Tab-separated table of C-alpha atoms and ligand atoms in Angstrom:
chain	number	residue	atom	x	y	z
A	1	UNK	CA	21.832	-19.157	11.709
A	2	UNK	CA	21.610	-21.838	14.272
A	3	UNK	CA	24.439	-20.355	16.531
A	4	UNK	CA	23.205	-16.775	16.478
A	5	UNK	CA	19.694	-18.129	16.909
A	6	UNK	CA	20.482	-19.814	20.186
A	7	UNK	CA	22.553	-16.734	21.451
A	8	UNK	CA	19.565	-14.605	20.388
A	9	UNK	CA	17.120	-16.719	21.981
A	10	UNK	CA	19.022	-16.563	25.314
A	11	UNK	CA	19.279	-12.722	25.019
A	12	UNK	CA	15.553	-12.533	24.212
A	13	UNK	CA	14.573	-14.707	27.150
A	14	UNK	CA	16.513	-12.502	29.473
A	15	UNK	CA	15.563	-9.205	27.938
A	16	UNK	CA	11.886	-10.089	27.907
A	17	UNK	CA	11.891	-10.963	31.537
A	18	UNK	CA	13.874	-7.781	32.227
A	19	UNK	CA	11.453	-5.647	30.399
A	20	UNK	CA	8.681	-6.983	32.638
A	21	UNK	CA	10.331	-6.566	35.875
A	22	UNK	CA	13.129	-4.248	35.405
A	23	UNK	CA	16.518	-3.860	37.215
A	24	UNK	CA	17.987	-6.320	39.680
A	25	UNK	CA	14.632	-7.983	40.526
A	26	UNK	CA	14.307	-8.570	36.842
A	27	UNK	CA	17.666	-10.299	36.795
A	28	UNK	CA	16.521	-12.575	39.631
A	29	UNK	CA	13.232	-13.183	37.927
A	30	UNK	CA	15.065	-13.946	34.703
A	31	UNK	CA	17.107	-16.597	36.424
A	32	UNK	CA	13.799	-17.903	38.011
A	33	UNK	CA	12.188	-18.030	34.648
A	34	UNK	CA	15.096	-19.893	33.083
A	35	UNK	CA	15.325	-22.372	35.942
A	36	UNK	CA	11.541	-23.011	35.663
A	37	UNK	CA	11.713	-22.789	31.930
A	38	UNK	CA	8.836	-20.236	31.761
A	39	UNK	CA	10.596	-18.319	29.111
A	40	UNK	CA	10.390	-21.211	26.968
A	41	UNK	CA	6.782	-21.867	27.586
A	42	UNK	CA	4.514	-20.295	25.084
A	43	UNK	CA	2.809	-17.032	26.403
A	44	UNK	CA	-0.354	-18.513	25.122
A	45	UNK	CA	0.139	-21.321	27.803
A	46	UNK	CA	1.220	-18.993	30.497
A	47	UNK	CA	4.847	-18.550	29.761
A	48	UNK	CA	6.841	-15.348	29.670
A	49	UNK	CA	6.304	-13.423	26.420
A	50	UNK	CA	9.258	-12.679	24.248
A	51	UNK	CA	8.205	-9.095	24.245
A	52	UNK	CA	6.134	-6.737	26.475
A	53	UNK	CA	7.018	-3.425	24.771
A	54	UNK	CA	4.464	-2.256	22.194
A	55	UNK	CA	5.493	-1.717	18.707
A	56	UNK	CA	2.965	0.888	18.044
A	57	UNK	CA	3.962	4.621	18.172
A	58	UNK	CA	2.020	7.808	17.503
A	59	UNK	CA	1.510	8.366	13.817
A	60	UNK	CA	2.318	10.655	12.010
A	61	UNK	CA	5.617	11.289	13.478
A	62	UNK	CA	6.541	15.039	13.567
A	63	UNK	CA	8.725	17.519	15.613
A	64	UNK	CA	9.558	21.176	15.479
A	65	UNK	CA	10.598	21.006	11.828
A	66	UNK	CA	6.960	20.494	10.755
A	67	UNK	CA	5.828	23.013	13.217
A	68	UNK	CA	8.264	25.598	11.840
A	69	UNK	CA	7.304	24.967	8.308
A	70	UNK	CA	3.658	25.258	9.184
A	71	UNK	CA	4.294	28.535	10.927
A	72	UNK	CA	6.342	29.862	7.946
A	73	UNK	CA	3.415	29.096	5.640
A	74	UNK	CA	1.010	30.690	7.980
A	75	UNK	CA	3.113	33.903	8.369
A	76	UNK	CA	3.707	34.065	4.578
A	77	UNK	CA	0.078	34.841	4.043
A	78	UNK	CA	0.313	32.671	0.914
A	79	UNK	CA	-1.991	29.887	2.069
A	80	UNK	CA	-3.084	29.024	-1.437
A	81	UNK	CA	-0.588	27.617	-3.987
A	82	UNK	CA	-1.484	30.127	-6.531
A	83	UNK	CA	0.531	32.728	-4.544
A	84	UNK	CA	2.992	30.476	-2.652
A	85	UNK	CA	5.934	28.387	-3.963
A	86	UNK	CA	5.927	25.358	-1.482
A	87	UNK	CA	3.571	23.316	-3.617
A	88	UNK	CA	5.543	23.907	-6.824
A	89	UNK	CA	8.897	23.397	-5.238
A	90	UNK	CA	7.749	20.066	-4.004
A	91	UNK	CA	6.421	19.135	-7.429
A	92	UNK	CA	9.775	19.760	-9.014
A	93	UNK	CA	11.766	17.972	-6.313
A	94	UNK	CA	9.412	14.892	-6.097
A	95	UNK	CA	9.225	14.531	-10.012
A	96	UNK	CA	13.031	14.456	-10.101
A	97	UNK	CA	13.308	11.890	-7.284
A	98	UNK	CA	10.574	9.615	-8.829
A	99	UNK	CA	12.237	9.627	-12.226
A	100	UNK	CA	9.391	11.401	-14.210
A	101	UNK	CA	9.247	14.744	-16.053
A	102	UNK	CA	6.349	16.113	-14.148
A	103	UNK	CA	4.406	15.999	-10.997
A	104	UNK	CA	1.113	17.738	-10.233
A	105	UNK	CA	0.053	17.772	-6.620
A	106	UNK	CA	-3.625	17.534	-5.713
A	107	UNK	CA	-5.639	17.508	-2.573
A	108	UNK	CA	-5.835	13.625	-2.478
A	109	UNK	CA	-5.020	10.408	-4.327
A	110	UNK	CA	-8.781	9.982	-5.170
A	111	UNK	CA	-8.652	13.343	-7.095
A	112	UNK	CA	-5.385	12.543	-8.547
A	113	UNK	CA	-6.792	9.351	-10.063
A	114	UNK	CA	-10.102	11.157	-11.167
A	115	UNK	CA	-8.152	13.995	-12.864
A	116	UNK	CA	-5.886	11.536	-14.736
A	117	UNK	CA	-8.944	9.639	-16.101
A	118	UNK	CA	-10.669	12.702	-17.117
A	119	UNK	CA	-7.642	14.168	-18.726
A	120	UNK	CA	-7.234	11.007	-20.734
A	121	UNK	CA	-10.784	11.507	-21.918
A	122	UNK	CA	-12.615	8.680	-20.008
A	123	UNK	CA	-16.143	9.669	-19.944
A	124	UNK	CA	-19.754	8.468	-20.069
A	125	UNK	CA	-20.225	5.099	-21.752
A	126	UNK	CA	-16.642	4.035	-21.502
A	127	UNK	CA	-15.088	1.065	-19.625
A	128	UNK	CA	-12.141	1.099	-17.453
A	129	UNK	CA	-10.373	-2.215	-16.561
A	130	UNK	CA	-9.375	-2.487	-12.867
A	131	UNK	CA	-9.023	-4.752	-9.821
A	132	UNK	CA	-11.815	-5.579	-7.432
A	133	UNK	CA	-9.210	-5.837	-4.619
A	134	UNK	CA	-8.564	-2.224	-3.816
A	135	UNK	CA	-9.760	0.694	-1.869
A	136	UNK	CA	-13.135	1.928	-3.073
A	137	UNK	CA	-11.687	5.293	-4.194
A	138	UNK	CA	-10.092	3.491	-7.289
A	139	UNK	CA	-13.681	2.525	-8.377
A	140	UNK	CA	-15.452	5.755	-7.321
A	141	UNK	CA	-13.418	7.883	-9.820
A	142	UNK	CA	-14.592	5.611	-12.572
A	143	UNK	CA	-18.274	5.494	-11.827
A	144	UNK	CA	-18.376	9.193	-11.080
A	145	UNK	CA	-17.468	9.662	-14.737
A	146	UNK	CA	-20.432	7.429	-15.661
A	147	UNK	CA	-18.033	4.844	-16.934
A	148	UNK	CA	-18.214	1.153	-16.137
A	149	UNK	CA	-15.470	-0.446	-13.964
A	150	UNK	CA	-14.687	-3.706	-15.647
A	151	UNK	CA	-13.361	-5.919	-12.910
A	152	UNK	CA	-10.632	-8.548	-13.741
A	153	UNK	CA	-10.116	-11.307	-11.106
A	154	UNK	CA	-6.998	-11.385	-9.054
A	155	UNK	CA	-3.942	-13.537	-8.914
A	156	UNK	CA	-4.454	-15.762	-5.800
A	157	UNK	CA	-0.714	-15.641	-5.003
A	158	UNK	CA	-0.582	-11.875	-4.543
A	159	UNK	CA	-3.958	-10.222	-4.501
A	160	UNK	CA	-3.029	-8.093	-7.551
A	161	UNK	CA	-4.968	-7.985	-10.786
A	162	UNK	CA	-4.277	-11.104	-12.893
A	163	UNK	CA	-2.519	-9.623	-15.941
A	164	UNK	CA	-3.303	-12.931	-17.721
A	165	UNK	CA	-7.021	-12.133	-17.804
A	166	UNK	CA	-6.772	-8.591	-18.905
A	167	UNK	CA	-6.795	-9.115	-22.620
A	168	UNK	CA	-10.120	-11.047	-22.486
A	169	UNK	CA	-11.715	-8.058	-20.731
A	170	UNK	CA	-10.765	-5.518	-23.356
A	171	UNK	CA	-13.504	-4.231	-25.681
A	172	UNK	CA	-13.964	-1.418	-28.064
A	173	UNK	CA	-15.157	0.626	-25.115
A	174	UNK	CA	-12.160	0.138	-22.963
A	175	UNK	CA	-10.498	3.507	-22.431
A	176	UNK	CA	-8.049	2.860	-19.584
A	177	UNK	CA	-6.408	0.245	-17.376
A	178	UNK	CA	-6.002	1.035	-13.712
A	179	UNK	CA	-3.792	-1.556	-11.902
A	180	UNK	CA	-3.374	-1.127	-8.216
A	181	UNK	CA	-0.073	-1.449	-6.310
A	182	UNK	CA	-1.469	-2.457	-2.818
A	183	UNK	CA	0.453	-2.114	0.408
A	184	UNK	CA	3.710	-1.307	-1.129
A	185	UNK	CA	3.728	-4.367	-3.312
A	186	UNK	CA	3.999	-3.862	-7.056
A	187	UNK	CA	1.379	-5.361	-9.372
A	188	UNK	CA	2.537	-7.125	-12.615
A	189	UNK	CA	3.193	-3.779	-14.142
A	190	UNK	CA	5.651	-4.803	-16.866
A	191	UNK	CA	3.210	-7.309	-18.265
A	192	UNK	CA	0.336	-4.925	-17.950
A	193	UNK	CA	2.274	-2.348	-19.826
A	194	UNK	CA	3.000	-4.561	-22.737
A	195	UNK	CA	-0.704	-5.596	-22.982
A	196	UNK	CA	-1.752	-1.880	-22.809
A	197	UNK	CA	0.833	-1.057	-25.496
A	198	UNK	CA	-0.203	-3.749	-27.741
A	199	UNK	CA	-3.934	-2.485	-27.609
A	200	UNK	CA	-2.946	1.130	-27.384
A	201	UNK	CA	-4.851	1.681	-24.100
A	202	UNK	CA	-3.433	4.151	-21.494
A	203	UNK	CA	-2.567	2.873	-18.087
A	204	UNK	CA	-3.258	4.878	-14.851
A	205	UNK	CA	-1.355	3.358	-12.031
A	206	UNK	CA	-2.968	3.430	-8.715
A	207	UNK	CA	0.286	3.627	-6.605
A	208	UNK	CA	-1.669	5.438	-3.677
A	209	UNK	CA	-0.236	2.828	-1.193
A	210	UNK	CA	3.132	2.189	-2.683
A	211	UNK	CA	5.376	5.271	-3.011
A	212	UNK	CA	9.057	4.132	-3.573
A	213	UNK	CA	8.044	0.624	-4.438
A	214	UNK	CA	10.160	-0.443	-7.585
A	215	UNK	CA	10.355	-2.984	-10.320
A	216	UNK	CA	13.755	-3.268	-12.089
A	217	UNK	CA	14.802	-0.026	-10.482
A	218	UNK	CA	11.869	1.846	-11.746
A	219	UNK	CA	9.511	3.285	-9.257
A	220	UNK	CA	5.798	2.197	-9.353
A	221	UNK	CA	3.633	5.191	-10.578
A	222	UNK	CA	6.134	6.046	-13.376
A	223	UNK	CA	5.200	3.263	-15.787
A	224	UNK	CA	1.774	4.457	-16.960
A	225	UNK	CA	0.516	7.391	-18.783
A	226	UNK	CA	0.077	8.701	-15.170
A	227	UNK	CA	0.669	7.270	-11.675
A	228	UNK	CA	-1.049	8.380	-8.623
A	229	UNK	CA	0.171	8.662	-5.001
A	230	UNK	CA	-1.712	9.365	-1.837
A	231	UNK	CA	-0.393	11.384	1.003
A	232	UNK	CA	-3.351	10.646	3.271
A	233	UNK	CA	-2.337	10.369	6.897
A	234	UNK	CA	-2.304	6.646	7.147
A	235	UNK	CA	0.245	6.264	4.200
A	236	UNK	CA	3.932	6.145	4.471
A	237	UNK	CA	4.527	9.710	3.259
A	238	UNK	CA	1.848	12.009	4.539
A	239	UNK	CA	0.361	15.501	4.678
A	240	UNK	CA	-2.948	14.673	6.308
A	241	UNK	CA	-4.723	14.727	2.910
A	242	UNK	CA	-2.855	15.062	-0.401
A	243	UNK	CA	-1.987	13.319	-3.656
A	244	UNK	CA	0.250	13.425	-6.668
A	245	UNK	CA	-0.037	12.783	-10.305
A	246	UNK	CA	3.162	11.689	-11.967
A	247	UNK	CA	3.748	11.496	-15.744
A	248	UNK	CA	6.006	12.112	-18.673
A	249	UNK	CA	3.562	13.114	-21.373
A	250	UNK	CA	3.821	16.861	-21.275
A	251	UNK	CA	0.351	17.654	-22.897
A	252	UNK	CA	-1.441	15.206	-20.701
A	253	UNK	CA	0.370	16.569	-17.521
A	254	UNK	CA	-0.536	20.188	-18.702
A	255	UNK	CA	-4.035	19.171	-18.767
A	256	UNK	CA	-3.808	17.447	-15.333
A	257	UNK	CA	-2.242	20.612	-13.857
A	258	UNK	CA	-5.046	22.565	-15.471
A	259	UNK	CA	-7.776	20.246	-14.301
A	260	UNK	CA	-6.778	20.407	-10.671
A	261	UNK	CA	-6.806	24.184	-10.818
A	262	UNK	CA	-10.230	24.760	-12.244
A	263	UNK	CA	-9.066	24.490	-15.807
A	264	UNK	CA	-6.457	27.423	-15.901
A	265	UNK	CA	-3.584	27.017	-18.189
A	266	UNK	CA	-0.700	26.096	-15.842
A	267	UNK	CA	1.819	28.014	-18.103
A	268	UNK	CA	-0.629	30.925	-18.189
A	269	UNK	CA	-0.011	31.084	-22.153
A	270	UNK	CA	-3.827	31.059	-22.577
A	271	UNK	CA	-6.013	33.336	-20.588
A	272	UNK	CA	-9.229	32.252	-19.136
A	273	UNK	CA	-10.049	28.649	-18.488
A	274	UNK	CA	-9.003	26.514	-21.555
A	275	UNK	CA	-9.322	23.071	-19.803
A	276	UNK	CA	-12.057	21.327	-17.886
A	277	UNK	CA	-11.457	21.276	-14.321
A	278	UNK	CA	-12.257	21.524	-10.705
A	279	UNK	CA	-10.614	22.789	-7.623
A	280	UNK	CA	-8.407	20.018	-6.354
A	281	UNK	CA	-5.523	22.181	-5.287
A	282	UNK	CA	-3.201	21.267	-2.325
A	283	UNK	CA	-2.757	24.118	0.083
A	284	UNK	CA	0.593	25.535	1.033
A	285	UNK	CA	0.062	24.236	4.620
A	286	UNK	CA	-0.286	20.711	3.295
A	287	UNK	CA	2.850	21.067	1.059
A	288	UNK	CA	4.822	22.613	4.124
A	289	UNK	CA	4.163	19.492	6.180
A	290	UNK	CA	4.767	17.207	3.181
A	291	UNK	CA	8.110	18.821	2.425
A	292	UNK	CA	9.318	18.020	5.852
A	293	UNK	CA	7.739	14.657	5.986
A	294	UNK	CA	9.481	13.737	2.800
A	295	UNK	CA	12.881	14.232	4.465
A	296	UNK	CA	11.801	11.962	7.241
A	297	UNK	CA	10.141	9.531	4.889
A	298	UNK	CA	13.385	8.913	2.942
A	299	UNK	CA	15.152	8.002	6.188
A	300	UNK	CA	12.153	5.893	7.393
A	301	UNK	CA	11.900	4.139	4.031
A	302	UNK	CA	15.606	3.095	4.360
A	303	UNK	CA	15.181	1.709	7.929
A	304	UNK	CA	11.876	-0.109	6.814
A	305	UNK	CA	13.781	-1.556	3.872
A	306	UNK	CA	16.708	-2.760	5.940
A	307	UNK	CA	14.485	-4.265	8.755
A	308	UNK	CA	12.017	-5.778	6.223
A	309	UNK	CA	14.698	-7.553	4.265
A	310	UNK	CA	16.326	-8.729	7.394
A	311	UNK	CA	13.198	-10.083	8.943
A	312	UNK	CA	12.137	-11.549	5.627
A	313	UNK	CA	15.432	-13.269	5.162
A	314	UNK	CA	15.440	-14.749	8.544
A	315	UNK	CA	11.786	-15.943	8.676
A	316	UNK	CA	11.911	-17.563	5.316
A	317	UNK	CA	14.658	-19.840	6.591
A	318	UNK	CA	11.862	-21.488	8.751
A	319	UNK	CA	10.685	-24.450	6.647
A	320	UNK	CA	7.037	-23.680	5.753
A	321	UNK	CA	7.415	-19.887	5.469
A	322	UNK	CA	7.954	-18.458	2.095
A	323	UNK	CA	8.242	-14.987	0.572
A	324	UNK	CA	5.138	-13.784	-1.266
A	325	UNK	CA	5.457	-14.203	-5.028
A	326	UNK	CA	7.026	-11.226	-6.857
A	327	UNK	CA	6.515	-10.601	-10.559
A	328	UNK	CA	10.052	-9.585	-11.193
A	329	UNK	CA	13.125	-10.885	-9.250
A	330	UNK	CA	14.164	-7.275	-9.053
A	331	UNK	CA	11.279	-5.951	-7.056
A	332	UNK	CA	11.470	-3.535	-4.147
A	333	UNK	CA	8.570	-3.784	-1.775
A	334	UNK	CA	8.096	-1.055	0.769
A	335	UNK	CA	6.756	-3.089	3.573
A	336	UNK	CA	3.759	-1.002	4.193
A	337	UNK	CA	2.154	-4.420	4.821
A	338	UNK	CA	4.188	-7.590	4.973
A	339	UNK	CA	2.909	-11.074	3.962
A	340	UNK	CA	4.502	-14.436	3.993
A	341	UNK	CA	3.040	-17.722	2.635
A	342	UNK	CA	2.419	-20.349	5.254
A	343	UNK	CA	2.296	-24.045	4.835
A	344	UNK	CA	0.601	-25.687	7.598
A	345	UNK	CA	1.848	-29.183	6.778
A	346	UNK	CA	5.424	-27.985	7.844
A	347	UNK	CA	3.917	-26.839	11.244
A	348	UNK	CA	2.350	-30.049	12.516
A	349	UNK	CA	-0.909	-29.052	10.965
A	350	UNK	CA	-1.252	-25.926	12.994
A	351	UNK	CA	-3.245	-23.424	10.984
A	352	UNK	CA	-1.845	-19.932	10.008
A	353	UNK	CA	-4.523	-18.444	12.198
A	354	UNK	CA	-3.397	-20.421	15.279
A	355	UNK	CA	0.193	-19.909	14.668
A	356	UNK	CA	-0.390	-16.147	14.422
A	357	UNK	CA	-2.323	-16.247	17.678
A	358	UNK	CA	0.578	-17.921	19.405
A	359	UNK	CA	3.083	-15.260	17.967
A	360	UNK	CA	0.638	-12.432	18.988
A	361	UNK	CA	0.680	-13.752	22.529
A	362	UNK	CA	4.570	-13.367	22.396
A	363	UNK	CA	3.958	-9.577	22.002
A	364	UNK	CA	4.195	-9.454	18.149
A	365	UNK	CA	1.134	-7.957	16.378
A	366	UNK	CA	0.646	-10.225	13.340
A	367	UNK	CA	-2.327	-11.828	11.746
A	368	UNK	CA	-2.789	-15.167	9.889
A	369	UNK	CA	-5.342	-17.035	7.960
A	370	UNK	CA	-6.342	-18.220	4.601
A	371	UNK	CA	-5.702	-15.817	1.812
A	372	UNK	CA	-9.337	-15.560	1.015
A	373	UNK	CA	-10.749	-12.768	-0.889
A	374	UNK	CA	-14.374	-11.941	-0.265
A	375	UNK	CA	-16.186	-8.788	-0.540
A	376	UNK	CA	-14.194	-6.911	-3.101
A	377	UNK	CA	-15.344	-3.633	-4.662
A	378	UNK	CA	-17.528	-5.328	-7.229
A	379	UNK	CA	-19.756	-6.401	-4.289
A	380	UNK	CA	-20.228	-2.862	-2.856
A	381	UNK	CA	-23.667	-1.333	-2.739
A	382	UNK	CA	-22.494	1.820	-4.446
A	383	UNK	CA	-22.153	-0.097	-7.686
A	384	UNK	CA	-25.869	-1.051	-8.059
A	385	UNK	CA	-26.760	2.583	-6.897
A	386	UNK	CA	-24.810	3.919	-10.012
A	387	UNK	CA	-26.223	1.191	-12.315
A	388	UNK	CA	-29.774	2.168	-11.248
A	389	UNK	CA	-29.082	5.960	-11.375
A	390	UNK	CA	-30.788	8.045	-14.020
A	391	UNK	CA	-27.290	8.887	-15.528
A	392	UNK	CA	-26.329	5.427	-16.009
A	393	UNK	CA	-29.597	4.346	-17.476
A	394	UNK	CA	-29.416	7.069	-19.998
A	395	UNK	CA	-25.837	6.159	-21.111
A	396	UNK	CA	-26.121	2.429	-21.123
A	397	UNK	CA	-28.992	0.267	-22.520
A	398	UNK	CA	-30.793	-2.064	-20.043
A	399	UNK	CA	-29.263	-4.999	-21.977
A	400	UNK	CA	-25.873	-3.769	-21.538
A	401	UNK	CA	-26.309	-3.056	-17.725
A	402	UNK	CA	-27.729	-6.570	-17.262
A	403	UNK	CA	-24.817	-8.132	-19.210
A	404	UNK	CA	-22.489	-6.121	-16.987
A	405	UNK	CA	-24.316	-7.307	-13.721
A	406	UNK	CA	-23.957	-10.872	-14.903
A	407	UNK	CA	-20.196	-10.399	-15.436
A	408	UNK	CA	-19.569	-9.541	-11.798
A	409	UNK	CA	-18.661	-13.055	-10.889
A	410	UNK	CA	-14.978	-13.451	-10.043
A	411	UNK	CA	-14.146	-16.974	-8.967
A	412	UNK	CA	-10.954	-16.073	-6.892
A	413	UNK	CA	-12.212	-12.803	-5.466
A	414	UNK	CA	-15.521	-14.317	-4.590
A	415	UNK	CA	-13.804	-17.453	-3.096
A	416	UNK	CA	-15.667	-19.652	-5.346
A	417	UNK	CA	-12.578	-21.667	-6.479
A	418	UNK	CA	-10.573	-23.871	-4.015
A	419	UNK	CA	-7.980	-21.248	-3.032
A	420	UNK	CA	-6.443	-22.364	0.362
A	421	UNK	CA	-3.333	-20.113	0.404
A	422	UNK	CA	-2.461	-19.651	3.899
A	423	UNK	CA	-0.491	-16.513	4.971
A	424	UNK	CA	0.988	-14.590	7.740
A	425	UNK	CA	0.549	-10.835	7.574
A	426	UNK	CA	1.357	-7.696	9.509
A	427	UNK	CA	1.013	-3.964	9.253
A	428	UNK	CA	4.628	-3.150	9.270
A	429	UNK	CA	4.713	0.530	8.371
A	430	UNK	CA	5.509	1.343	12.030
A	431	UNK	CA	6.873	-1.818	13.282
A	432	UNK	CA	9.747	-1.929	10.708
A	433	UNK	CA	10.908	1.356	11.825
A	434	UNK	CA	12.180	-0.197	15.140
A	435	UNK	CA	15.791	-1.273	16.083
A	436	UNK	CA	17.640	-4.423	15.013
A	437	UNK	CA	16.715	-5.651	18.629
A	438	UNK	CA	13.036	-5.111	17.901
A	439	UNK	CA	13.434	-7.165	14.656
A	440	UNK	CA	15.166	-9.912	16.570
A	441	UNK	CA	12.174	-10.047	19.053
A	442	UNK	CA	9.935	-10.623	15.957
A	443	UNK	CA	12.209	-13.464	14.714
A	444	UNK	CA	12.540	-14.954	18.092
A	445	UNK	CA	8.876	-15.096	18.718
A	446	UNK	CA	8.395	-17.019	15.521
A	447	UNK	CA	11.267	-19.547	16.584
A	448	UNK	CA	9.684	-19.886	19.970
A	449	UNK	CA	6.449	-20.867	18.475
A	450	UNK	CA	8.172	-23.260	16.037
A	451	UNK	CA	10.090	-24.938	18.935
A	452	UNK	CA	6.796	-25.392	20.735
A	453	UNK	CA	4.781	-26.430	17.622
A	454	UNK	CA	3.982	-29.883	18.778
A	455	UNK	CA	2.436	-28.588	21.956
A	456	UNK	CA	0.450	-25.964	20.095
A	457	UNK	CA	-0.825	-28.748	17.651
A	458	UNK	CA	-2.051	-30.883	20.771
A	459	UNK	CA	-3.721	-27.831	22.393
B	501	PLP	C1	-5.376	1.974	-3.350
B	501	PLP	C2	-5.928	3.274	-2.918
B	501	PLP	N1	-6.394	4.137	-4.004
B	501	PLP	C3	-6.772	5.444	-3.739
B	501	PLP	C4	-6.870	5.953	-2.501
B	501	PLP	C5	-7.356	7.216	-2.302
B	501	PLP	O1	-6.432	8.158	-1.711
B	501	PLP	P1	-6.791	9.409	-0.829
B	501	PLP	O2	-7.471	8.855	0.359
B	501	PLP	O3	-5.566	10.217	-0.752
B	501	PLP	O4	-7.840	10.143	-1.739
B	501	PLP	C6	-6.446	5.278	-1.414
B	501	PLP	C7	-6.352	5.658	0.000
B	501	PLP	O5	-6.477	4.984	0.949
B	501	PLP	C8	-5.869	3.875	-1.674
B	501	PLP	O6	-5.516	3.037	-0.703
């Protein structure tokens, strides 16, 4: 580590200076920088940054393959999946790769979640246990059914629902549990599944942000009665908008397939509209893009995995930086986001936020701060709007709604308990698609700040 580090640091000093100035002049400047030591001075204090090239790239990435597929769908005149086969082919292919019997595509992750809950029979007056630390879509699909989202506090080490608190939240009205795998990081799904099994409550996994994350070699989204994926443009596998429902229960999946298609029997055994439903179909255009993106995604996922593991391995050798807690030793995170625990006592008292600022000045886009959770979906205005709506007031008694309101106190999520876990985080979906050299820039920026930590502490 030490030897390669000093060689790398030398290379970085020179390459960073070359990147700024270019060519021979760059070499001269590099020598000057080294002679004056400016490459060793933190960029925050006027030194040469480790990196000047941006990590960002245009996203989503596409080329003539997506263009050709789109044109093919256009020219086929089968724009709707009822007449084409691009949607259906993707469903079969994706189900096989994910390791489930069936996949039903929909027009979004939100509608995939909503269809799952509705096909499981969740409805007015029911309760669904979930996490407050998620995108609002997870909650919207519950309240839109006139059911109550019962929020369970989060594990301060991960931000995922605290599985140890779930049992206490179960009542006779609990009809489903919706854990969320956020940012490519699996929730405590095995423990959640065993609690759910004990109480005979179905689980709908919100794996919208975590396609290809795994626990013990099983992909998240395949543990529950259903698992839902989002292909919205900012995710790692994208079609602009789009979603998938995954599952092994044939009858439930038949209902889901019917539900997204206005209640038609997917096997056409029954005529008419035997199922409740709506139109949540994905178009052939979306599926054409998705099919090409999926080929690209598999390759990108491998690169992200290799780079992510390398960077994590290297950075956690720095005393004071630790990998985020995993619920199983055999967990595959997908590095959609990346987080490390940070112990300021090992960095001369420099806070995670100041440390991150110094690394950012070196050209590496990271954030740092206390892992504090405030806000949370249980604090969103939409919730009270629902509780006050005519529909909710008809379904729930005033006493029940008041009791519910009083239960919306979550010590960790509300930041009420002492919870000073500091962390360094980064949006690595794009950054971890870079080269080994790019990753070495990230590592070197951290080392440079560590070498200068005393000066940073005094500043
Ligand atoms: C955790 C989570 N759940 C659900 C969704 C909804 O997915 P979509 O935007 O595809 O409807 C998202 C999308 O951002 C999400 O991040």
